[in-house]
mmCIF file of C-alpha atoms in Angstrom:
data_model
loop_
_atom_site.group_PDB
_atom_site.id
_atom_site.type_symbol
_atom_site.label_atom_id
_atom_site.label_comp_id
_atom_site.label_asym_id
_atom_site.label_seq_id
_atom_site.Cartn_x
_atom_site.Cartn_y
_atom_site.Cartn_z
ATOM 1 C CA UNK A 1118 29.600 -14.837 57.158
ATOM 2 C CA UNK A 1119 30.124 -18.421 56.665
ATOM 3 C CA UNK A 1120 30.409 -20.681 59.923
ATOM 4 C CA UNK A 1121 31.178 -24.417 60.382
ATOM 5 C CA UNK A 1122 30.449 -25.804 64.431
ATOM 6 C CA UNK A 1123 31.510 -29.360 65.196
ATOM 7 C CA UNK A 1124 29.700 -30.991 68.146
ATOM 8 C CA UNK A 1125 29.823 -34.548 69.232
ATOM 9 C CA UNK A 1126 33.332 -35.645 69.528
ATOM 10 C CA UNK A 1127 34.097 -37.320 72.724
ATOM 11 C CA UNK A 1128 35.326 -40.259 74.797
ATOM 12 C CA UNK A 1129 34.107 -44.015 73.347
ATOM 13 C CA UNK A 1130 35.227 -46.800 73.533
ATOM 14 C CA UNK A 1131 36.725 -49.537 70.855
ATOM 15 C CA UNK A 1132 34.017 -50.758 68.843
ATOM 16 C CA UNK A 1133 31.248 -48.038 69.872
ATOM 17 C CA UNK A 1134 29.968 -45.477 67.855
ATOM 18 C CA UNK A 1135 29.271 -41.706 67.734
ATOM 19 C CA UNK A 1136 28.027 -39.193 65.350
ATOM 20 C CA UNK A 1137 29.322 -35.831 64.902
ATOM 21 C CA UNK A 1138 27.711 -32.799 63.988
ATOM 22 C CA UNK A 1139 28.464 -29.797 61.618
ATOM 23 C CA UNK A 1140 25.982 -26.661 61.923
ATOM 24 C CA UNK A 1141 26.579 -24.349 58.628
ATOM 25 C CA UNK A 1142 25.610 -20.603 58.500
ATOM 26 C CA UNK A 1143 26.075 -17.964 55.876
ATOM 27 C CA UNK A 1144 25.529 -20.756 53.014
ATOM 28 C CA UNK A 1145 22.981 -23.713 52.524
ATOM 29 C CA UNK A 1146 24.819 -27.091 52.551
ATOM 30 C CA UNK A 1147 22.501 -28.857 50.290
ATOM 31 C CA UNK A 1148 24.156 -27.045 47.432
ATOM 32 C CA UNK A 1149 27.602 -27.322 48.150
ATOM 33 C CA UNK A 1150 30.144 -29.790 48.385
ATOM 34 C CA UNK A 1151 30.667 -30.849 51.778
ATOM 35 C CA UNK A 1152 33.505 -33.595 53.804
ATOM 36 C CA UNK A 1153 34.928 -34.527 56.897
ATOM 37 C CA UNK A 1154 38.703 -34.296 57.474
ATOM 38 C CA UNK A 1155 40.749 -35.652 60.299
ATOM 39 C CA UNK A 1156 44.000 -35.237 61.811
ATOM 40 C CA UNK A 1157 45.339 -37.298 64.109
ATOM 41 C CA UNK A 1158 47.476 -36.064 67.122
ATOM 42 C CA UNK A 1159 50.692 -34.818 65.654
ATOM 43 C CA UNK A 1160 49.938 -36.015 62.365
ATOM 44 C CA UNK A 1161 49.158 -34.438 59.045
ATOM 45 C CA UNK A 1162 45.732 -34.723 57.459
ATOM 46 C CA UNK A 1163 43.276 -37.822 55.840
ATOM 47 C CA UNK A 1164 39.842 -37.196 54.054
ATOM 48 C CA UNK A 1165 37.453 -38.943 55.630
ATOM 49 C CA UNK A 1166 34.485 -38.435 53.725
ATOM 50 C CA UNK A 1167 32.765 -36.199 51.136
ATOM 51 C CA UNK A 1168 28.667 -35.861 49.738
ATOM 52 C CA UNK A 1169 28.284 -33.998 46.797
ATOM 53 C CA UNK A 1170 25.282 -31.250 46.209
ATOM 54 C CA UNK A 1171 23.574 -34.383 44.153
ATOM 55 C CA UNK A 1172 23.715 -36.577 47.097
ATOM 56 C CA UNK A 1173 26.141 -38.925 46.211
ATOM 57 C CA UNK A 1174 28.692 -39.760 48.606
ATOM 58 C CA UNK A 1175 32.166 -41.549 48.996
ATOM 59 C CA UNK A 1176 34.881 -42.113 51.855
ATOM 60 C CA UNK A 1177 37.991 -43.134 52.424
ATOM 61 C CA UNK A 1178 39.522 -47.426 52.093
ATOM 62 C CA UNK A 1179 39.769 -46.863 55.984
ATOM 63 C CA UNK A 1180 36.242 -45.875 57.098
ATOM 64 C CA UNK A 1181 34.229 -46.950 54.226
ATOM 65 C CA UNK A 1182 31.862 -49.745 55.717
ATOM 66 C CA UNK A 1183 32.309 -48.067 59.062
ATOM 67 C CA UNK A 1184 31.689 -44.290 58.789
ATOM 68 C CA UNK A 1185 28.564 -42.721 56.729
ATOM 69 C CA UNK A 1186 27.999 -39.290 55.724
ATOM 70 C CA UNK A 1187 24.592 -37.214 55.596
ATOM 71 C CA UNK A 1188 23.122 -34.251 55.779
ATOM 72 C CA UNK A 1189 20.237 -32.567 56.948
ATOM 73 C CA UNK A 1190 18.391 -29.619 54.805
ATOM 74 C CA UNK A 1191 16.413 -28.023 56.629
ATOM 75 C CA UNK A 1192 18.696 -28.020 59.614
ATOM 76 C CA UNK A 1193 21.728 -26.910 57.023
ATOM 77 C CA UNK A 1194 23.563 -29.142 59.156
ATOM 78 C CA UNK A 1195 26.437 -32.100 57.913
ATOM 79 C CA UNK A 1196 26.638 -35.570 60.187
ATOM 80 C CA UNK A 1197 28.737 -38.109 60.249
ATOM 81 C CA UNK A 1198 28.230 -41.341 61.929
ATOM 82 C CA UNK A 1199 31.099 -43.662 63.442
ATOM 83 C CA UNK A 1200 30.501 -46.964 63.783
ATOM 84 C CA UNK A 1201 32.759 -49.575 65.027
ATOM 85 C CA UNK A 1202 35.243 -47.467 66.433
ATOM 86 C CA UNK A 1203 38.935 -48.412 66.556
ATOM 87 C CA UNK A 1204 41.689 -46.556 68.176
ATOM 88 C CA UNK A 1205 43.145 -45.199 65.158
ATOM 89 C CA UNK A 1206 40.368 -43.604 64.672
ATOM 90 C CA UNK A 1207 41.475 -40.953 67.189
ATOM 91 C CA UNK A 1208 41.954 -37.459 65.619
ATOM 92 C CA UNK A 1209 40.287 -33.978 65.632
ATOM 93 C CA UNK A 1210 37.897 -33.987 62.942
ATOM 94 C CA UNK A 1211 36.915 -31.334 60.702
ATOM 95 C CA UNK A 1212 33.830 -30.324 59.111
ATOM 96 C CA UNK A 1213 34.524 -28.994 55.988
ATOM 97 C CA UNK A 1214 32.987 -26.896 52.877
ATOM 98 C CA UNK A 1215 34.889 -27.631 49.331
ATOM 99 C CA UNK A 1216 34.629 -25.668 45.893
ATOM 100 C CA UNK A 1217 33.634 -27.451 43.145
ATOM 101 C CA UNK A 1218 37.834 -27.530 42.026
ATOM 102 C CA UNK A 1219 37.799 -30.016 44.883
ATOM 103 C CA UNK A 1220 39.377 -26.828 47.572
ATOM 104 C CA UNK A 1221 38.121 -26.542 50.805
ATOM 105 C CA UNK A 1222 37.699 -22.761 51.398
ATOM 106 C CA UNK A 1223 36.193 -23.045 54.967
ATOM 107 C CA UNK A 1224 37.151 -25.374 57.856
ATOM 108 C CA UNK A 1225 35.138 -25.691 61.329
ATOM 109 C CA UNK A 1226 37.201 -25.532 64.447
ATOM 110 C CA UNK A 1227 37.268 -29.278 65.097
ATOM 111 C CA UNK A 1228 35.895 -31.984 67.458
ATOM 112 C CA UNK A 1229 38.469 -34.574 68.977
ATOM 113 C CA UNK A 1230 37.216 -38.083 69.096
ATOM 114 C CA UNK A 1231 39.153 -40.374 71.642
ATOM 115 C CA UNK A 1232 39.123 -44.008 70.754
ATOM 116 C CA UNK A 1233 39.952 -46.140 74.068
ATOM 117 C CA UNK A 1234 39.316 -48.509 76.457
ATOM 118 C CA UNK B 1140 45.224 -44.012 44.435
ATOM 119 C CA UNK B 1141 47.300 -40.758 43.679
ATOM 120 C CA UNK B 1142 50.209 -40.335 46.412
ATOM 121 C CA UNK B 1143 51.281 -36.954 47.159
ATOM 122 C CA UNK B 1144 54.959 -36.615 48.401
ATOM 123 C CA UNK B 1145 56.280 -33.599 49.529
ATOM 124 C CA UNK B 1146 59.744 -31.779 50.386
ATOM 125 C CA UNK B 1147 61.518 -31.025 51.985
ATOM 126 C CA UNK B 1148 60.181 -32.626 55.453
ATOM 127 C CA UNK B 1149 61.171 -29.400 57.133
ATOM 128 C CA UNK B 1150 62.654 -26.400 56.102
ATOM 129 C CA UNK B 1151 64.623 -23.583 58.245
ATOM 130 C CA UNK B 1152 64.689 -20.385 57.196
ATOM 131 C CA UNK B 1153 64.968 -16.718 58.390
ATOM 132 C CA UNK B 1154 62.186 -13.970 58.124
ATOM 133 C CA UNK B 1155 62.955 -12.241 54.607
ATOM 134 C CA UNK B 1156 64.205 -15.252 53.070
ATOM 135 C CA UNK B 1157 62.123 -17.485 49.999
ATOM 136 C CA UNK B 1158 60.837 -20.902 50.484
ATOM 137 C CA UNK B 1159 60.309 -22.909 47.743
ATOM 138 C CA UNK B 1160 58.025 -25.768 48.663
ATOM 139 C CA UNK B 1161 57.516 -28.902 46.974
ATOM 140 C CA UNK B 1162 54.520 -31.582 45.617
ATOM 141 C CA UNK B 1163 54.963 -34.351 43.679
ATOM 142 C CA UNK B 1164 52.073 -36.681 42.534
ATOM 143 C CA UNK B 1165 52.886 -40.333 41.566
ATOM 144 C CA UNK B 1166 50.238 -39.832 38.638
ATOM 145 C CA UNK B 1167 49.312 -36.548 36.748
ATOM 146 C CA UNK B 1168 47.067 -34.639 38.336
ATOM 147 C CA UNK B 1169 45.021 -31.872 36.718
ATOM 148 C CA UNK B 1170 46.216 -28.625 37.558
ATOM 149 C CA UNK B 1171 42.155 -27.588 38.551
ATOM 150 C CA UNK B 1172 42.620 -30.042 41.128
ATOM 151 C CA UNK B 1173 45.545 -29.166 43.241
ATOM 152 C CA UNK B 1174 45.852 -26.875 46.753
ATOM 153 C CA UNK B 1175 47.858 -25.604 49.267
ATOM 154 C CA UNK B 1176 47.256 -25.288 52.250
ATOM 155 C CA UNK B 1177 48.751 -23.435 55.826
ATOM 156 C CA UNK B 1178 48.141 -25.349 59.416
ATOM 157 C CA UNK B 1179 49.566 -23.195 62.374
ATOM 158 C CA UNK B 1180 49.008 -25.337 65.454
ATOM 159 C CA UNK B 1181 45.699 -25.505 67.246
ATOM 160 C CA UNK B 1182 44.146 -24.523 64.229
ATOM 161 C CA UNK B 1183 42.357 -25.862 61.618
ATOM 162 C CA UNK B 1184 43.438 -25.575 58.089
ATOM 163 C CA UNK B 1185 43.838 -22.291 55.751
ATOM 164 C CA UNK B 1186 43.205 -22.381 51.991
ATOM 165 C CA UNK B 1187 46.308 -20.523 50.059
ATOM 166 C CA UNK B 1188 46.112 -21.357 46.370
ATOM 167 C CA UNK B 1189 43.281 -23.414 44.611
ATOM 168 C CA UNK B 1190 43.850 -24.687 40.914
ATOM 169 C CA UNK B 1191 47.427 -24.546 41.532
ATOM 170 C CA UNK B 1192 48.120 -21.437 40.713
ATOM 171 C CA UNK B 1193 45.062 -19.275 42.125
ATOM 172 C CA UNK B 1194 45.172 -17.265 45.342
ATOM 173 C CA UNK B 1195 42.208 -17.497 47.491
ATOM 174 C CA UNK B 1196 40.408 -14.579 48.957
ATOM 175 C CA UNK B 1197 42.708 -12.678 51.166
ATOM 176 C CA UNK B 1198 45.989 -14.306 50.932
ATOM 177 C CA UNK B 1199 48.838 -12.092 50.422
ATOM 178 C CA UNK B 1200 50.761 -12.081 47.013
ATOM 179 C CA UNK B 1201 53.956 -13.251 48.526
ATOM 180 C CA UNK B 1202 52.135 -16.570 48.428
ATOM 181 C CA UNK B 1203 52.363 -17.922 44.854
ATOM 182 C CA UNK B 1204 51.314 -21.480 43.449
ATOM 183 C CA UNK B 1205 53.111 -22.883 39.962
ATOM 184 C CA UNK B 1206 53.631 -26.549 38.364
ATOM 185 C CA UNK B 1207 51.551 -28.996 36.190
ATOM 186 C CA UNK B 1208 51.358 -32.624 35.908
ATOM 187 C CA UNK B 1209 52.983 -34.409 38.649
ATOM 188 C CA UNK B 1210 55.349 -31.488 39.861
ATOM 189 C CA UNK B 1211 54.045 -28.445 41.736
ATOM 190 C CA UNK B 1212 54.994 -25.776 43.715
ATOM 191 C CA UNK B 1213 54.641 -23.191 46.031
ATOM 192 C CA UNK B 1214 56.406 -20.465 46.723
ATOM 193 C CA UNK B 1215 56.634 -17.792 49.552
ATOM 194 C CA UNK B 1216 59.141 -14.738 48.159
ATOM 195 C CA UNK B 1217 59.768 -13.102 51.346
ATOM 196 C CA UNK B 1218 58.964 -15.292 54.743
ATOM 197 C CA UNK B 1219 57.186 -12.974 57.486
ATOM 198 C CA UNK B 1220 57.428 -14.254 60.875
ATOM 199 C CA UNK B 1221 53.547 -15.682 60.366
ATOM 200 C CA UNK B 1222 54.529 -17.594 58.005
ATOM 201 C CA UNK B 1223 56.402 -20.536 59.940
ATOM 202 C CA UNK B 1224 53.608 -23.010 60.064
ATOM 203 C CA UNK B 1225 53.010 -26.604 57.837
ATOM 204 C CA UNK B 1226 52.151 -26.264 54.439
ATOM 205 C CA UNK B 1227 50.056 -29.402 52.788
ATOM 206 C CA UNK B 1228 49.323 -30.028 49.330
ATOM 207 C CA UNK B 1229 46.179 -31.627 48.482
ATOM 208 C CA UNK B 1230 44.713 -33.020 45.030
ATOM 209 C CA UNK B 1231 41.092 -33.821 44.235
ATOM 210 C CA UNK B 1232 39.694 -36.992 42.310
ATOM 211 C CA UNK B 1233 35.609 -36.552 42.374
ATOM 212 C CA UNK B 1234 34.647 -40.260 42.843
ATOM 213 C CA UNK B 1235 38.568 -41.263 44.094
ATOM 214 C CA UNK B 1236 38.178 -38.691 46.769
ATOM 215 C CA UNK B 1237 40.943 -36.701 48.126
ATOM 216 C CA UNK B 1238 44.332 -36.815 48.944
ATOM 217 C CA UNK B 1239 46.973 -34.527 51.079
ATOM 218 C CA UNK B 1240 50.768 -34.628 51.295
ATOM 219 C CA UNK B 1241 52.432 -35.796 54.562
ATOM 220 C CA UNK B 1242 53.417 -31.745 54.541
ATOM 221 C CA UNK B 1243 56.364 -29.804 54.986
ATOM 222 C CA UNK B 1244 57.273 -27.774 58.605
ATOM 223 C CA UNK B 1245 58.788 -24.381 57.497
ATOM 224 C CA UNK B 1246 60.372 -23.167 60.807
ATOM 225 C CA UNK B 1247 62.662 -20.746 62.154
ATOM 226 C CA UNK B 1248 66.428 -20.485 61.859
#
């Protein structure tokens, strides 16, 4: 059965950081697609982030610079580090597995990150 | 940067009825590339259709995707009372990324 567990969100403050955590199960992450999605309170939802099975990796104009995307094999486990937090950055984020037609077919259950002073 | 827009914002509706949902891109998007997609709150996400027209694993056939280019759309012939949730469209770009529509409430009259 395929599983996706956020850890990591939390309470930081403007300008901190704080990477979250994805552990997979019932697939290896190295050979699928995998992104980040995030939804801010009452709001629809924004791609963050995405790293292809070749390693290449891309974001969104609003975290690119700020956010970055990795993954670690042997731990079939997705990351993604948050630098330079603002308060728009506030939103439950979603780890995410996505077919190759660019679908995502499983979600994780989310981690809220809080942005504020 | 593809837009989505979709509409109605919110639509109200009895259990029985059809909803016809709809996504428009502001540039063609391949067909392979669009999804649907049902949020009920406090949860994440549910895939319904892939390639715009595909149903994924498990979804009822009430649930039916259509369209091509910039105009797509997605259809629910007979609304059961789990179906009142927000639906989002979403297109894929490889290298551009990806992008959702704002989505549309479909709630109970």
């Amino acid at each position: 059965e395929v599983q996706l567990v956020e850890s990591g969100g939390g309470l930081v403050q403007p300008g901190g950081s704080l990477r979250l955590s994805c552990a997979a199960s019932g697939f290896t992450v190295s050979s699928n697609y995998m992104s980040w999605v995030r939804q801010a309170p009452g709001k629809g939802l924004e791609w963050v982030s995405v790293i292809y099975s070749g390693g290449s990796t891309y974001y969104a104009d609003s975290v690119k610079g700020r956010f970055t995307i990795s993954r670690h094999n042997s731990k079939n486990t997705l990351y993604l580090q948050m630098n330079s937090l603002r308060a728009e950055d506030t939103a439950v984020y979603y780890c995410a597995r996505v077919l190759r037609v660019g679908a995502i077919d499983y979600w994780g259950q989310g981690t809220l990150v809080t942005v504020s002073s | 940067e593809i837009v989505l827009t979709q509409s109605p914002g919110t639509l109200s509706l009895s259990p029985g009825e059809r909803a016809t949902l709809s996504c428009r891109a502001s540039q063609s998007v391949s067909s392979s590339y669009l999804a649907w997609y049902q949020q009920k709150p406090g949860q994440a996400p549910r895939l319904l259709i892939y390639g715009a027209s595909s149903r994924a694993t498990g979804i009822p056939d009430r649930f039916s995707g259509s369209g091509s280019g910039t105009d797509f759309t997605l259809t629910i012939s007979r609304l059961e009372p789990e179906d009142f949730a927000v639906y989002y469209c979403q297109q894929y770009g490889s290298s551009r990324g990806f992008t959702f529509g704002p989505g549309t409430k479909v709630d109970i009259k």
